[in-house]
PDB file of C-alpha atoms in Angstrom:
ATOM      1  CA  MET A  17      18.660  11.774  21.804  1.00 73.00           C
ATOM      2  CA  ASP A  18      21.095  14.643  22.352  1.00 73.00           C
ATOM      3  CA  LYS A  19      23.335  12.464  24.506  1.00 90.00           C
ATOM      4  CA  VAL A  20      24.063   9.999  21.690  1.00 94.00           C
ATOM      5  CA  SER A  21      27.742  10.198  20.759  1.00 95.00           C
ATOM      6  CA  ALA A  22      28.882  11.265  17.303  1.00 94.00           C
ATOM      7  CA  ASP A  23      30.286   7.774  16.675  1.00 96.00           C
ATOM      8  CA  ILE A  24      26.996   6.066  17.466  1.00 96.00           C
ATOM      9  CA  ARG A  25      25.119   8.590  15.349  1.00 96.00           C
ATOM     10  CA  LEU A  26      27.393   7.883  12.384  1.00 96.00           C
ATOM     11  CA  GLU A  27      27.163   4.099  12.879  1.00 97.00           C
ATOM     12  CA  SER A  28      23.383   4.297  13.117  1.00 97.00           C
ATOM     13  CA  LEU A  29      23.024   6.344   9.943  1.00 97.00           C
ATOM     14  CA  LYS A  30      25.372   3.975   8.093  1.00 97.00           C
ATOM     15  CA  SER A  31      23.443   0.986   9.417  1.00 97.00           C
ATOM     16  CA  PHE A  32      20.177   2.391   8.088  1.00 97.00           C
ATOM     17  CA  GLN A  33      21.755   3.194   4.720  1.00 97.00           C
ATOM     18  CA  SER A  34      23.145  -0.334   4.461  1.00 97.00           C
ATOM     19  CA  THR A  35      19.828  -1.907   5.430  1.00 97.00           C
ATOM     20  CA  ILE A  36      18.014   0.250   2.874  1.00 98.00           C
ATOM     21  CA  ARG A  37      20.438  -0.790   0.105  1.00 98.00           C
ATOM     22  CA  LYS A  38      20.021  -4.477   0.976  1.00 96.00           C
ATOM     23  CA  THR A  39      16.241  -4.161   1.073  1.00 97.00           C
ATOM     24  CA  GLU A  40      16.174  -2.334  -2.274  1.00 97.00           C
ATOM     25  CA  LYS A  41      18.202  -5.176  -3.811  1.00 97.00           C
ATOM     26  CA  ALA A  42      15.791  -7.705  -2.301  1.00 96.00           C
ATOM     27  CA  VAL A  43      12.799  -5.863  -3.804  1.00 96.00           C
ATOM     28  CA  ASP A  44      14.473  -5.805  -7.219  1.00 96.00           C
ATOM     29  CA  GLN A  45      15.228  -9.539  -7.047  1.00 96.00           C
ATOM     30  CA  MET A  46      11.698 -10.317  -5.937  1.00 96.00           C
ATOM     31  CA  LYS A  47      10.243  -8.310  -8.835  1.00 94.00           C
ATOM     32  CA  VAL A  48      12.416 -10.218 -11.318  1.00 95.00           C
ATOM     33  CA  LYS A  49      11.082 -13.485  -9.889  1.00 94.00           C
ATOM     34  CA  GLY A  50       7.509 -12.204  -9.980  1.00 94.00           C
ATOM     35  CA  ALA A  51       7.095 -12.427  -6.205  1.00 94.00           C
ATOM     36  CA  GLN A  52       4.839 -10.179  -4.151  1.00 95.00           C
ATOM     37  CA  THR A  53       6.768  -7.156  -2.870  1.00 95.00           C
ATOM     38  CA  VAL A  54       4.119  -5.222  -0.933  1.00 95.00           C
ATOM     39  CA  PHE A  55       5.372  -6.315   2.493  1.00 94.00           C
ATOM     40  CA  VAL A  56       9.038  -5.673   1.703  1.00 96.00           C
ATOM     41  CA  GLU A  57       8.245  -2.314   0.097  1.00 97.00           C
ATOM     42  CA  LYS A  58       6.337  -1.323   3.256  1.00 97.00           C
ATOM     43  CA  ARG A  59       9.427  -2.262   5.283  1.00 97.00           C
ATOM     44  CA  LEU A  60      11.624  -0.270   2.896  1.00 98.00           C
ATOM     45  CA  HIS A  61       9.405   2.799   3.294  1.00 97.00           C
ATOM     46  CA  ALA A  62       9.618   2.479   7.087  1.00 98.00           C
ATOM     47  CA  LEU A  63      13.419   2.249   6.858  1.00 98.00           C
ATOM     48  CA  HIS A  64      13.507   5.437   4.761  1.00 97.00           C
ATOM     49  CA  ILE A  65      11.357   7.177   7.371  1.00 97.00           C
ATOM     50  CA  GLY A  66      13.590   5.904  10.200  1.00 97.00           C
ATOM     51  CA  LEU A  67      16.682   7.277   8.470  1.00 97.00           C
ATOM     52  CA  ALA A  68      14.969  10.595   7.724  1.00 97.00           C
ATOM     53  CA  VAL A  69      13.842  10.961  11.336  1.00 97.00           C
ATOM     54  CA  LEU A  70      17.363  10.372  12.656  1.00 97.00           C
ATOM     55  CA  GLU A  71      18.720  12.914  10.172  1.00 96.00           C
ATOM     56  CA  THR A  72      16.022  15.379  11.297  1.00 95.00           C
ATOM     57  CA  VAL A  73      16.792  14.950  14.987  1.00 94.00           C
ATOM     58  CA  TRP A  74      20.590  14.901  14.686  1.00 95.00           C
ATOM     59  CA  ASN A  75      21.317  17.042  11.617  1.00 93.00           C
ATOM     60  CA  GLY A  76      18.295  19.319  11.406  1.00 92.00           C
ATOM     61  CA  LYS A  77      17.295  17.955   7.988  1.00 93.00           C
ATOM     62  CA  PRO A  78      13.637  18.594   7.292  1.00 92.00           C
ATOM     63  CA  ASN A  79      11.299  15.746   6.425  1.00 90.00           C
ATOM     64  CA  SER A  80       7.766  15.740   5.111  1.00 90.00           C
ATOM     65  CA  PHE A  81       6.341  12.748   6.969  1.00 93.00           C
ATOM     66  CA  GLY A  82       3.073  13.168   8.802  1.00 93.00           C
ATOM     67  CA  ILE A  83       2.164  11.734  12.188  1.00 94.00           C
ATOM     68  CA  GLU A  84       0.278   8.808  10.651  1.00 95.00           C
ATOM     69  CA  GLU A  85       3.279   7.816   8.514  1.00 96.00           C
ATOM     70  CA  LEU A  86       5.574   8.109  11.529  1.00 96.00           C
ATOM     71  CA  VAL A  87       3.316   5.894  13.628  1.00 96.00           C
ATOM     72  CA  GLN A  88       3.074   3.277  10.871  1.00 97.00           C
ATOM     73  CA  ALA A  89       6.846   3.325  10.369  1.00 97.00           C
ATOM     74  CA  ARG A  90       7.387   2.946  14.103  1.00 98.00           C
ATOM     75  CA  THR A  91       5.184  -0.146  14.127  1.00 97.00           C
ATOM     76  CA  VAL A  92       7.078  -1.711  11.236  1.00 98.00           C
ATOM     77  CA  LEU A  93      10.500  -0.881  12.704  1.00 98.00           C
ATOM     78  CA  ALA A  94       9.515  -2.207  16.129  1.00 98.00           C
ATOM     79  CA  GLY A  95       8.294  -5.367  14.421  1.00 97.00           C
ATOM     80  CA  LEU A  96      11.758  -5.954  12.960  1.00 96.00           C
ATOM     81  CA  LEU A  97      13.467  -5.970  16.351  1.00 97.00           C
ATOM     82  CA  PRO A  98      12.457  -9.469  17.579  1.00 97.00           C
ATOM     83  CA  THR A  99      13.710 -11.112  14.381  1.00 96.00           C
ATOM     84  CA  ILE A 100      17.006  -9.238  14.430  1.00 97.00           C
ATOM     85  CA  GLU A 101      17.473  -9.919  18.146  1.00 97.00           C
ATOM     86  CA  ASN A 102      16.872 -13.617  17.484  1.00 97.00           C
ATOM     87  CA  GLN A 103      19.524 -13.580  14.742  1.00 97.00           C
ATOM     88  CA  TYR A 104      21.857 -11.755  17.120  1.00 96.00           C
ATOM     89  CA  ASN A 105      21.374 -14.395  19.831  1.00 96.00           C
ATOM     90  CA  LYS A 106      22.246 -17.122  17.332  1.00 96.00           C
ATOM     91  CA  SER A 107      25.331 -15.327  15.990  1.00 96.00           C
ATOM     92  CA  LYS A 108      28.844 -16.142  17.105  1.00 95.00           C
ATOM     93  CA  ALA A 109      30.418 -13.798  19.675  1.00 94.00           C
ATOM     94  CA  GLY A 110      33.022 -11.543  18.091  1.00 93.00           C
ATOM     95  CA  SER A 111      31.820 -12.176  14.542  1.00 95.00           C
ATOM     96  CA  SER A 112      31.309  -9.385  12.030  1.00 95.00           C
ATOM     97  CA  GLN A 113      27.703 -10.541  11.643  1.00 95.00           C
ATOM     98  CA  ARG A 114      27.116  -9.996  15.356  1.00 96.00           C
ATOM     99  CA  THR A 115      28.585  -6.477  15.163  1.00 95.00           C
ATOM    100  CA  LEU A 116      26.359  -5.661  12.193  1.00 95.00           C
ATOM    101  CA  LEU A 117      23.294  -6.920  14.071  1.00 97.00           C
ATOM    102  CA  GLU A 118      24.238  -4.928  17.210  1.00 96.00           C
ATOM    103  CA  ARG A 119      24.416  -1.765  15.139  1.00 96.00           C
ATOM    104  CA  ARG A 120      21.173  -2.562  13.356  1.00 97.00           C
ATOM    105  CA  ILE A 121      19.350  -3.116  16.653  1.00 98.00           C
ATOM    106  CA  GLN A 122      20.786   0.077  18.102  1.00 97.00           C
ATOM    107  CA  SER A 123      19.866   2.142  15.040  1.00 97.00           C
ATOM    108  CA  LEU A 124      16.303   0.796  15.027  1.00 98.00           C
ATOM    109  CA  GLU A 125      15.887   1.547  18.736  1.00 97.00           C
ATOM    110  CA  LEU A 126      17.202   5.085  18.228  1.00 97.00           C
ATOM    111  CA  ALA A 127      14.877   5.653  15.277  1.00 98.00           C
ATOM    112  CA  ILE A 128      11.909   4.413  17.314  1.00 98.00           C
ATOM    113  CA  MET A 129      12.809   6.827  20.142  1.00 96.00           C
ATOM    114  CA  ALA A 130      13.183   9.670  17.629  1.00 96.00           C
ATOM    115  CA  ILE A 131       9.792   8.879  16.086  1.00 96.00           C
ATOM    116  CA  ASP A 132       8.263   8.855  19.576  1.00 95.00           C
ATOM    117  CA  ASP A 133       9.814  12.266  20.266  1.00 92.00           C
ATOM    118  CA  LEU A 134       8.570  13.750  16.993  1.00 88.00           C
ATOM    119  CA  SER A 135       5.065  12.311  17.180  1.00 85.00           C
ATOM    120  CA  ASN A 136       4.368  13.554  20.718  1.00 78.00           C
TER     121      ASN A 136
END
C-alpha cells in the first residue's frame, strides 16, 4: 500500500467520495418512493468503511471500526467488483464512463487490500 502513488491515492479517495454521494442520493430517493433501503444502506456503510480504511492507511486518520465490521465491509465491497467490471467491459473505450469505472474498480481493490492488511 505504501507504493501507491499520490495521484492514485487522491483519485481513489475522490472515487469513494463520489460513490458515497451517489449512494446517499439513491437511498434518499428510495425512501421517498417507500422502497426498501436495507441493502443499499449496507452498501453505503461498507463504502464509508472503505474510505475510512484508505484514509487510515494513507493519512494516518484513526477509525473506530472493529474486525467484524471490516470483514463485513470487505465482503460487500468485493461483491461490488463483478458488477462494476461487467459495466466496464460494456463501456466504450476512451469514454468518461469507462475512466470513472476504472477508478472505481481500482479504489475498491485498494480498499479491500487495506482491509486485509488491517484485519490481519
